[in-house]
XYZ file of C-alpha atoms in Angstrom:
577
model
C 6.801 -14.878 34.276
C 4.562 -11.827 34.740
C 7.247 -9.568 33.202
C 7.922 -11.883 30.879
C 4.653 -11.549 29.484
C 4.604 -7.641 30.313
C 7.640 -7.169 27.948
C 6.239 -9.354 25.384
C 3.393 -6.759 25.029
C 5.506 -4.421 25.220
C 7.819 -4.712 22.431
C 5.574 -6.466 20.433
C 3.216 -4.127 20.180
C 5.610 -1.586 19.170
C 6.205 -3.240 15.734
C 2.302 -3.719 15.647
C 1.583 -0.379 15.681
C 4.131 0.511 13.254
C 2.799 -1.927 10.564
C -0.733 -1.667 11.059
C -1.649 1.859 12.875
C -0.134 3.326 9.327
C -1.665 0.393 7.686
C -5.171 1.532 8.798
C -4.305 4.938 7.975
C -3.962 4.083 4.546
C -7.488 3.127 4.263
C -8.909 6.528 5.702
C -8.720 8.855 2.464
C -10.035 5.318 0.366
C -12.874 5.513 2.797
C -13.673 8.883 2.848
C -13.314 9.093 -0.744
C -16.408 6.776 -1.145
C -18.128 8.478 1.242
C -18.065 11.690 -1.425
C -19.408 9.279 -3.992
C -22.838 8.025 -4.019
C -22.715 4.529 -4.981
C -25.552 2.462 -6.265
C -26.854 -0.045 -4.164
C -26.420 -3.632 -5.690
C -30.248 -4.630 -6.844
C -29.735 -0.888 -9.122
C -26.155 -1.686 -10.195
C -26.637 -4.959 -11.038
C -30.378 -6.263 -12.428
C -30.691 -9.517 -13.990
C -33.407 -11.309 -15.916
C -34.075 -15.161 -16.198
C -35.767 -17.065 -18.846
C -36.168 -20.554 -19.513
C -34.605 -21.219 -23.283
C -34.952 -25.059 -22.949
C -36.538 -28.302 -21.450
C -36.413 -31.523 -22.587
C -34.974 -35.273 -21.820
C -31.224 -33.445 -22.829
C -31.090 -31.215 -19.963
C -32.540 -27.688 -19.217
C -31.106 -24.536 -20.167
C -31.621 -21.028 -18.907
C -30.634 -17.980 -19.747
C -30.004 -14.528 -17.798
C -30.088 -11.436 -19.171
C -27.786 -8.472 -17.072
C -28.381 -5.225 -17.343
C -24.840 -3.016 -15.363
C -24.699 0.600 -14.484
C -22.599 2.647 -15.945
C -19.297 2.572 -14.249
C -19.708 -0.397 -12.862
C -18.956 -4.373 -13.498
C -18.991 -7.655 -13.074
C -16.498 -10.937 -12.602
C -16.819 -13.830 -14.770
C -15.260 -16.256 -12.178
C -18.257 -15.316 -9.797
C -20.556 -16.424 -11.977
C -22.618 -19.707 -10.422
C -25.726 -20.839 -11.121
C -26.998 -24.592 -8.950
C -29.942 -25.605 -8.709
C -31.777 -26.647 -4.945
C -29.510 -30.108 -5.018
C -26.211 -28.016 -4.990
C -25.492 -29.481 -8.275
C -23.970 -26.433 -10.663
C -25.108 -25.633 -14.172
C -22.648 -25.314 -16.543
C -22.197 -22.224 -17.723
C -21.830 -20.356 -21.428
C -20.157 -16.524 -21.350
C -20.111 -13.852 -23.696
C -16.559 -12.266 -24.687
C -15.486 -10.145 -21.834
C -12.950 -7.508 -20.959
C -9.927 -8.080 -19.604
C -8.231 -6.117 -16.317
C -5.578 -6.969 -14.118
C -6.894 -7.456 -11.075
C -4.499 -6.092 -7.888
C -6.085 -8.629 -5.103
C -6.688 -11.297 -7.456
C -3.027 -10.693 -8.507
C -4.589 -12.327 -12.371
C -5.500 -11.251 -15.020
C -9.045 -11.219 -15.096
C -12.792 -11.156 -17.672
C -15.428 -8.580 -16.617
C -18.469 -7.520 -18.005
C -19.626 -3.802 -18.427
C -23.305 -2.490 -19.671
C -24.655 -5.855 -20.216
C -24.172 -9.524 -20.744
C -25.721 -12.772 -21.626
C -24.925 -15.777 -19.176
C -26.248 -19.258 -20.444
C -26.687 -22.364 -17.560
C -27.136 -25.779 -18.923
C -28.283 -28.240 -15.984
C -28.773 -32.349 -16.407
C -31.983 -33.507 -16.930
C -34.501 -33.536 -14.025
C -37.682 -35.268 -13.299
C -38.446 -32.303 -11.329
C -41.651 -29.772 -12.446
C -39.320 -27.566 -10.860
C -36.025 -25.729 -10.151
C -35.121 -23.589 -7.927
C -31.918 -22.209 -9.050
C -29.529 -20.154 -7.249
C -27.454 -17.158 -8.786
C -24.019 -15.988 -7.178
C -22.637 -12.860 -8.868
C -20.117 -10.187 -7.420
C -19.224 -6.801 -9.207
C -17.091 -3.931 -8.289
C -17.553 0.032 -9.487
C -14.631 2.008 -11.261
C -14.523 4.645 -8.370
C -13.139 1.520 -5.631
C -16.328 0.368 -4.445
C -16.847 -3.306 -4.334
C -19.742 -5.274 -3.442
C -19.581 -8.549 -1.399
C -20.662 -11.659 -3.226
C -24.501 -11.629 -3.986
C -26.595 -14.924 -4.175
C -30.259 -14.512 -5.767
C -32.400 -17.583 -5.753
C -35.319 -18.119 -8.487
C -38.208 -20.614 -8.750
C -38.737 -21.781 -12.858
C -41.474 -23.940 -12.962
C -40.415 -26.074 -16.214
C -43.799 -26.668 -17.632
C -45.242 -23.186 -17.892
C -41.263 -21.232 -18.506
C -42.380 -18.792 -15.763
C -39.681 -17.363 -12.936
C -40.192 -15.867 -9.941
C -37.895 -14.509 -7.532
C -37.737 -15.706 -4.353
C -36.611 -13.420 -1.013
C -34.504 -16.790 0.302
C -33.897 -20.260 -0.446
C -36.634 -22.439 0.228
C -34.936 -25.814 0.666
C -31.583 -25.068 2.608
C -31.282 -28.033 4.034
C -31.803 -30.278 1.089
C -29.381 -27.763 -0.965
C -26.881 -28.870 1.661
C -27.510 -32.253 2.189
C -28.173 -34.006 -1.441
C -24.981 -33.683 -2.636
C -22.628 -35.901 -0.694
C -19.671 -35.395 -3.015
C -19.624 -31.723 -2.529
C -17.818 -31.562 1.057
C -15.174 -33.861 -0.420
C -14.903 -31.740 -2.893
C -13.961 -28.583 -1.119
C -11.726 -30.134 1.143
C -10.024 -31.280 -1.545
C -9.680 -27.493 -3.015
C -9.559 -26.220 0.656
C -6.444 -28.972 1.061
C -4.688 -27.525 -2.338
C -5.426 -23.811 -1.160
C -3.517 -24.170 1.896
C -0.554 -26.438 0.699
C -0.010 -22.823 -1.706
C -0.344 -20.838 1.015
C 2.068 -22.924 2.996
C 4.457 -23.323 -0.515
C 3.988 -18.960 -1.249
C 5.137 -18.443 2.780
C 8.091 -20.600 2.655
C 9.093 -18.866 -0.994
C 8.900 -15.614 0.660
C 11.404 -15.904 3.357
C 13.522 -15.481 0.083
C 12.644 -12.543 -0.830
C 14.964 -9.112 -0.527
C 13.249 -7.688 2.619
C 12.849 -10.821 4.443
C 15.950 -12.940 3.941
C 18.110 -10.912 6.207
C 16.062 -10.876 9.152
C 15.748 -15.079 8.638
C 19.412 -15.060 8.256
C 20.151 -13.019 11.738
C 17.370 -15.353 12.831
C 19.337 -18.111 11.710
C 22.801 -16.959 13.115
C 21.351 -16.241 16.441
C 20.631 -19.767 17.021
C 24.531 -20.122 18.310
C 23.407 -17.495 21.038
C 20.601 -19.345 22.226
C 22.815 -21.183 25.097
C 23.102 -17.983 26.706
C 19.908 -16.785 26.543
C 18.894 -19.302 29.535
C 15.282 -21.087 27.128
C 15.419 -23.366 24.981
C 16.097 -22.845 21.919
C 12.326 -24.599 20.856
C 10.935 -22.391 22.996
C 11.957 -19.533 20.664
C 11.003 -21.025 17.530
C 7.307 -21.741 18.861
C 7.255 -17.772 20.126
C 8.365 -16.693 16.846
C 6.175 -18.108 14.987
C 3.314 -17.329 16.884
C 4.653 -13.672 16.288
C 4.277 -14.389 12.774
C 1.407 -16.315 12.418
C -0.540 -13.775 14.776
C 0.518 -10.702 12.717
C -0.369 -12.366 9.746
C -4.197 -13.425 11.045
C -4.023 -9.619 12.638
C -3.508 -8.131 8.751
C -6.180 -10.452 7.036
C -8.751 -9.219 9.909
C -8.246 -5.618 9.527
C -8.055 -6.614 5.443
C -11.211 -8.858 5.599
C -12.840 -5.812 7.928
C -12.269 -3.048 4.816
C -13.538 -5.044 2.030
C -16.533 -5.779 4.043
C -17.280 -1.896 4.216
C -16.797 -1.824 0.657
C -13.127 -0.912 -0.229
C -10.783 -3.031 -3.059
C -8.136 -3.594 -1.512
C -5.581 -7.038 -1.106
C -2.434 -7.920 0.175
C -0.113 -5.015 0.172
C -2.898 -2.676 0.393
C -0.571 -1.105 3.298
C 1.246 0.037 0.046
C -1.535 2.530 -0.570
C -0.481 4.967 2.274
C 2.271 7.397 1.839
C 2.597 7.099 5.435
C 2.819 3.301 5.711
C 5.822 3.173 3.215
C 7.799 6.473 4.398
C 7.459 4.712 7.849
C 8.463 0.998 6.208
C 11.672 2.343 4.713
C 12.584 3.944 7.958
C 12.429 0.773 9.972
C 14.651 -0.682 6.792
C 17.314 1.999 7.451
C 17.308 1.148 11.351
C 17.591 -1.980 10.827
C 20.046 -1.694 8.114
C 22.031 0.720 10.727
C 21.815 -2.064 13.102
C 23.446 -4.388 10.765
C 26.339 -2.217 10.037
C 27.150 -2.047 13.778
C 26.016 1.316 14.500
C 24.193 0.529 17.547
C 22.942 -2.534 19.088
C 19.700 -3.673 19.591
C 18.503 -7.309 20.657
C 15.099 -8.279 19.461
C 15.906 -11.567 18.487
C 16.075 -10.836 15.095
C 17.687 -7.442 14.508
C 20.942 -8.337 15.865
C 22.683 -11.415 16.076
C 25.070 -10.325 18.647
C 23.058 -10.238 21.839
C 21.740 -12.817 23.285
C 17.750 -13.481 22.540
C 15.121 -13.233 24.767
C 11.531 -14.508 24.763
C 9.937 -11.236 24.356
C 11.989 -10.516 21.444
C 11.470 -13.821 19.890
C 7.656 -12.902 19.378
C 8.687 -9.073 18.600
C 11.069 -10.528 15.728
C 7.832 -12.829 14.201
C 5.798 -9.874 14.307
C 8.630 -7.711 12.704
C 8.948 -10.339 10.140
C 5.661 -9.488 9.335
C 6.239 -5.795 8.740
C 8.403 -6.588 6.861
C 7.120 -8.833 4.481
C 4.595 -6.770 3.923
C 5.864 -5.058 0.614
C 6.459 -8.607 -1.029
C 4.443 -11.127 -2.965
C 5.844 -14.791 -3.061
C 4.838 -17.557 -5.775
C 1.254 -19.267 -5.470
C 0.382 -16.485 -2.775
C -1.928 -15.013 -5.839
C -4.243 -17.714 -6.270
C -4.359 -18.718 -2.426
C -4.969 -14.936 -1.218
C -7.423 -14.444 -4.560
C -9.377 -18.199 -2.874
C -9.367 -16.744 0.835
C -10.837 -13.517 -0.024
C -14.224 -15.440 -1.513
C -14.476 -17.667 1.175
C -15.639 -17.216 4.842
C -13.944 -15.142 7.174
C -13.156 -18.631 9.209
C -11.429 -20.160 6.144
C -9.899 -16.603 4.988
C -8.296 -15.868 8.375
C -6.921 -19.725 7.957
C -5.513 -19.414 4.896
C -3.341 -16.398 6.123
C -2.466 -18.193 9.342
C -0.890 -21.559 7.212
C 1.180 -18.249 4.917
C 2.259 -16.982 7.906
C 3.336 -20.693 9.782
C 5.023 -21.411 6.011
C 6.810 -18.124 6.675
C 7.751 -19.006 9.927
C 8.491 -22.637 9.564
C 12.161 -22.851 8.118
C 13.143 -21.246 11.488
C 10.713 -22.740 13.881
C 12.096 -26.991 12.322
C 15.902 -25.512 13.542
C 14.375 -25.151 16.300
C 12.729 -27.929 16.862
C 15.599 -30.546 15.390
C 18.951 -30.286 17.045
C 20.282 -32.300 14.408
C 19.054 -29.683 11.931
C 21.077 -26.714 14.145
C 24.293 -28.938 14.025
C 24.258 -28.349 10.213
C 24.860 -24.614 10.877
C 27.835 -23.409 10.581
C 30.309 -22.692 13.441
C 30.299 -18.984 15.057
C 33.183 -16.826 14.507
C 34.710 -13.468 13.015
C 32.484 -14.147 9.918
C 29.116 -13.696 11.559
C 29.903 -10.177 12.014
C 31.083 -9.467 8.207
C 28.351 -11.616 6.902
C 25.751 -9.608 9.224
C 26.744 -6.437 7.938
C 26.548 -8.149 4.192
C 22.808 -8.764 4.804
C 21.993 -4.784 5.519
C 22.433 -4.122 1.515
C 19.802 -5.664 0.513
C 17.477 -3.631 3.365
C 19.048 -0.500 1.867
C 17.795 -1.707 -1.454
C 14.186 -2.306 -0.338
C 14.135 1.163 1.706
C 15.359 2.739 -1.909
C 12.468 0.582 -4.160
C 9.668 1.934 -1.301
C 11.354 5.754 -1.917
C 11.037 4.678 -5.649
C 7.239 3.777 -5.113
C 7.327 6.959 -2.269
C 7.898 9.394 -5.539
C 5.210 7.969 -7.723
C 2.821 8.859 -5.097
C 3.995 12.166 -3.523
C 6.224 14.467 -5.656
C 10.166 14.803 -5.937
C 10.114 17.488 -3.472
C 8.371 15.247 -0.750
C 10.746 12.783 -1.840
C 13.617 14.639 -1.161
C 12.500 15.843 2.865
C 11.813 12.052 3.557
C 15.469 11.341 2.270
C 16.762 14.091 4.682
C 14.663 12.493 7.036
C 15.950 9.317 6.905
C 19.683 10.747 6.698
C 18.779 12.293 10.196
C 17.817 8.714 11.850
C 20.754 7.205 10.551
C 22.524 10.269 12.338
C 20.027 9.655 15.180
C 21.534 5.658 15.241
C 24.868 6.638 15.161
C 24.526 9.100 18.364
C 22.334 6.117 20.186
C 25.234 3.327 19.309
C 28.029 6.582 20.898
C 25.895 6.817 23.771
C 25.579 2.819 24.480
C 29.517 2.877 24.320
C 30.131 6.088 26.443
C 27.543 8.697 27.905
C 28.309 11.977 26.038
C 26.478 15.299 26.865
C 27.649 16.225 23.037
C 26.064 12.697 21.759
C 22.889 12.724 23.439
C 22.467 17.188 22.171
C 22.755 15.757 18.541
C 20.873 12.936 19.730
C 17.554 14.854 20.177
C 18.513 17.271 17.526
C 18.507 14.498 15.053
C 15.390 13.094 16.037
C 13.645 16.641 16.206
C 15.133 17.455 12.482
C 13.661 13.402 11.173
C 9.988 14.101 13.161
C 9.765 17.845 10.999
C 11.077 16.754 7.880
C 9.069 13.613 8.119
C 5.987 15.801 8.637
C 7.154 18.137 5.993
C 6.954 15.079 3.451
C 4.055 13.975 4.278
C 2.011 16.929 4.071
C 1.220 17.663 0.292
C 1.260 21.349 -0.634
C -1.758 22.054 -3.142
C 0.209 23.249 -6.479
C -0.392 26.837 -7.694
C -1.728 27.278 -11.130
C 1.378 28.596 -13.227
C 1.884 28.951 -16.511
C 5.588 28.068 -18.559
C 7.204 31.390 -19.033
C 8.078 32.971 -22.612
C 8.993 36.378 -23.526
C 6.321 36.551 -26.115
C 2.916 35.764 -23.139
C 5.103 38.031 -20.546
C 4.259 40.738 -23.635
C 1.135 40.049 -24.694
C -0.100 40.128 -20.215
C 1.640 43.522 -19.754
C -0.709 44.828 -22.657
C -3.231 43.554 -20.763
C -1.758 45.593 -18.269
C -2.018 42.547 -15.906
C 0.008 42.110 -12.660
C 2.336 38.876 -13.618
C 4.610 37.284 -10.881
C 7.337 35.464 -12.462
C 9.350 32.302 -10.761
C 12.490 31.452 -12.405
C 13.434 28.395 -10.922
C 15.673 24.899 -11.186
C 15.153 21.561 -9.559
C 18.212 21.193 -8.557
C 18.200 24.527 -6.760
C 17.350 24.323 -2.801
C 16.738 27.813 -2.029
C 13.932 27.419 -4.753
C 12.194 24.509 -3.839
C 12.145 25.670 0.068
C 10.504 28.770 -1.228
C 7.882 27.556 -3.541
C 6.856 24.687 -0.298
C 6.967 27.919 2.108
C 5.637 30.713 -0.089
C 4.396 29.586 -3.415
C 2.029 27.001 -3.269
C -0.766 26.131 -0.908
C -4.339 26.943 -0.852
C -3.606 30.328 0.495
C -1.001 31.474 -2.332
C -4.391 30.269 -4.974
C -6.104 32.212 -2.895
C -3.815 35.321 -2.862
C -3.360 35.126 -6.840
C -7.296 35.005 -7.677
C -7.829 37.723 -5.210
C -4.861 39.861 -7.060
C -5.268 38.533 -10.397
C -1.823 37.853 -10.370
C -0.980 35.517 -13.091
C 2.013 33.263 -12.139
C 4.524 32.503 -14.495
C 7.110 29.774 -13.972
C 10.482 29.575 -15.835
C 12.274 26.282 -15.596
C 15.969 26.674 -15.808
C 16.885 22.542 -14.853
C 18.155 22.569 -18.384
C 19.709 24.857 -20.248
C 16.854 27.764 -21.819
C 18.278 30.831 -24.119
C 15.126 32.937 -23.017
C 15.289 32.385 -19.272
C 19.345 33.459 -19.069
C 18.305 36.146 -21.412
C 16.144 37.376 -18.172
C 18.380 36.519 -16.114
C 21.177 38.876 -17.640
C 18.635 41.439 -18.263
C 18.243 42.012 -14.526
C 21.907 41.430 -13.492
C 21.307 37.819 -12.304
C 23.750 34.964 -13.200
C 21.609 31.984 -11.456
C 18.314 31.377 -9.931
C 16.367 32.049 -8.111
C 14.561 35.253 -9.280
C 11.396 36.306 -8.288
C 10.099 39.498 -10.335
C 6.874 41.234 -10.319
C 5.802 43.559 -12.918
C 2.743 45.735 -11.651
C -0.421 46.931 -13.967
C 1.322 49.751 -16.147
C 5.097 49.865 -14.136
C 7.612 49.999 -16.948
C 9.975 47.803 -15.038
C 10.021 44.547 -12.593
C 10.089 44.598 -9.291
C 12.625 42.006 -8.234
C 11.345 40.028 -4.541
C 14.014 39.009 -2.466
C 15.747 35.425 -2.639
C 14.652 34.384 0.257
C 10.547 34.389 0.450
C 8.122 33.865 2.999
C 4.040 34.059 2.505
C 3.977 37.642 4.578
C 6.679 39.319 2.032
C 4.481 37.804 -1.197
C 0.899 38.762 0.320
C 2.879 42.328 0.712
C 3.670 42.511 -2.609
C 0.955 41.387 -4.038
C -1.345 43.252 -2.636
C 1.010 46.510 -2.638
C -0.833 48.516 -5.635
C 0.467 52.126 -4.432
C 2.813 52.057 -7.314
C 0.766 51.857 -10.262
């Protein structure tokens, strides 16, 4: 039992750091961006104004008057105004502005520079009310606040308000209104039943239905594991369910220090989805028989173990990671306003609806008999389910690209051609130990670790300017030293020169210090003016690097292959003038 429990750490945490070591990661440069900024601190951002409009045998009615820094706003769902009973005033808004709103996953109406907010209570005997005001607001730059309650005392005969540092009748807030815990069970009840309905719909989505399939299918390998096959239902979804409470801590932990962020917020980090579509093309080797690996959920063709069964809920979990089921909007968008206790249990019932399809199989025998029989199939119809975990590892490249550039883009796709490599070797080697195999092996991996790195380190981009005959004229009257880069994207030796040699905080450096202006010609398409330079110095193709000094009545032409040494050389080589 104790290495039971020793490999359950084990592998589990594996897949734990992978999905949520990155995810924290992704947080860091949101963090230390608002650091840089000096936000406002709420009382300044947000300042409000009461007045009593109203009293009579009708009701009472009171308005407040907010004044919002610039750059800042407010929601008009977090609007509340009660009074000391608990009993909420209902509530007139001005026209807002509308903003899709990522965590909410809504459409949403804030306020900016001001608003007017109206509250209309029932009459009251009362001389008076002591109202309290709930209000939450965000800033453009990412910062946003945590919900904000103000309370106010209005005595109704004179009209004056007075703010009060804290509620003076708690108890009798809490106590008066008997109808009010029935009522947010109620909406607590509804919450969870979508939370429950949104994890059940996402087991149908692209990255997670093959990994519930092999989960399915591995059922008819459960008589040789030596457990029951309950007994790895219950551990895999308490991999599940614990990932999922481990993601809405770490979430719930952010947005307390300030940052907007919501489900997916993973999806932020480079790093987080470079090493997401990774694990889909391992997994996707997997599949296709390259090499075998039994975590319970990977493959179907070894038998499962216990460890593995929680390692597979927790993978689940990483995986599910880039989707968004139905009714998960307005559940997630509830839990994040609520307490941390009924936040963390609102992810818990997404992740046991996630994990429940699979943990009733295993829990009904009758259920398991409806599965069909083992055979030759199970192997084609495993392979069949590692397409659609190539097509999520190609949408996170897609959503790679829009954050990085194509030339990061295209060292994380050799990268990822190296693991598969790197797969390939490991399933040789688990058939027949090969000195060969295991060289290329560790080459493989070594060649995926630097042209992972490579991708995710983002080279600072000159300043260039697009090159035409007529500015090339009009700098060399200036007598001005002009480097030109003719250049394609479709041309390797170019791009590996400009990441090595022509970009970078050092190559800025080097041009300002030369007053070098840099000159980029673009010769992807076809350009009359760029092969006309091209011919004129005996080229046919790219690339061409030429330099023409202060006053030198020709270029010098740099060779094809650059590195920072050979441009600081020429730069800074003047003896020619």
């Amino acid at each position: 039992m104790k290495t039971f429990f020793q490999l359950l750490i084990r592998r589990s945490a594996l897949f734990l750091m992978l999905a949520l070591s990155a995810a924290a990661s992704s947080a860091t440069p949101a963090l230390l961006s608002s650091e840089q900024i000096e936000f406002l601190p709420v009382e300044q951002a947000y300042q409000v104004e009461l007045s009593l409009v109203s009293h009579s045998e009708r009701g009472t009615v009171v308005r407040s008057d907010w004044q919002i820094a610039p750059g800042y706003y407010l929601y008009q769902q977090q609007f509340a105004v009660r009074d000391a009973a608990g009993r909420e005033a209902l509530l007139q808004f001005a026209p807002g502005e509308e903003l899709w709103d990522e965590f909410f996953q809504q459409q949403l109406v804030v306020y900016r520079h001001a608003t007017r907010v109206t509250a209309e209570f029932a009459p009251s005997a009362a001389a008076q009310l002591e109202l309290t005001v709930r209000s939450q607001g965000c800033a453009d730059a990412g910062l946003c606040y945590p919900p904000r309650q103000q309370w106010f005392a209005l005595d109704l005969s004179s009209g004056a308000i007075s703010e009060l540092s804290s509620p003076t009748n708690r108890a009798g807030a809490a106590s008066s209104d008997p109808s009010a815990a029935a009522i947010s069970a109620g909406v607590l009840a509804s919450v969870l039943a979508a939370a429950l309905l949104g994890g059940l719909i996402l087991n149908l989505m692209p990255c997670v239905f093959p990994v519930l399939s092999i989960k399915l299918l591995s059922l008819t390998q459960h008589r040789h594991s030596g457990h029951p096959a309950w007994l790895h239902g219950l551990l895999y979804s308490a991999g599940v369910i614990a990932s999922f409470v481990v993601i809405a801590a770490l979430m719930l932990a952010l947005r307390s220090a300030g940052e907007a962020i919501g489900w997916g917020f993973q999806l932020q980090s480079p790093l987080f989805i470079a090493a997401l579509a990774a694990l889909f093309i391992v997994m996707a080797c997997n599949l296709f028989g390259l090499f075998q690996l039994s975590f319970g959920a990977v493959s179907a063709t070894p038998a499962p173990t216990l460890p593995g069964a929680f390692a597979s809920g927790v993978l689940a979990t990483a995986v599910a990671s880039p989707c968004t089921a139905p009714f998960m909007g307005s559940a997630l968008g509830f839990a994040i306003t609520q307490s941390s206790g009924v936040a963390l249990l609102v992810f818990a019932v997404l992740g046991l609806g996630m994990a429940l399809p699979f943990l009733l199989l295993t829990l009904s025998p009758r259920l398991a008999s409806a599965l069909p029989r083992p055979g030759v199939w199970m192997e084609r119809f495993k392979q069949l389910l590692g397409f659609p975990l190539l097509l999520t590892a190609v949408w996170l490249l897609w959503v790679f690209a829009g954050q990085t550039s194509n030339d990061q883009l295209a060292l994380l796709l050799v990268a990822l051609v190296l693991l598969g490599l790197a797969c390939w070797c490991w399933g040789g080697l688990q058939q027949q130990r090969r000195l060969p195999l295991l060289l290329l092996l560790v080459a493989a991996l070594a060649g995926t670790g630097v042209a992972a790195k490579q991708a995710l380190s983002a080279q600072q981009p000159a300043q260039w300017q697009s090159y035409s005959p007529a500015l090339l004229e009009r700098l060399r009257a200036e007598r001005r030293q002009v480097l030109i880069n003719l250049t394609a994207d479709w041309c390797v030796t170019c791009l590996v020169n400009e990441r090595r040699a022509l970009s970078g905080a050092a190559f800025q450096t080097l041009l300002d210090a030369t007053q070098t202006v840099y000159l980029k010609g673009d010769w992807s398409d076809p350009d009359p003016e760029i092969t006309a330079l091209l011919n004129a110095h005996g080229r046919n193709g790219v690339p061409l690097y030429l330099l023409y000094r202060p006053g030198a009545a020709k270029a010098e032409i740099l060779p094809q292959i650059l590195s920072s040494d050979e441009i600081h050389r020429a730069l800074t080589n003047l003896a020619d003038n």
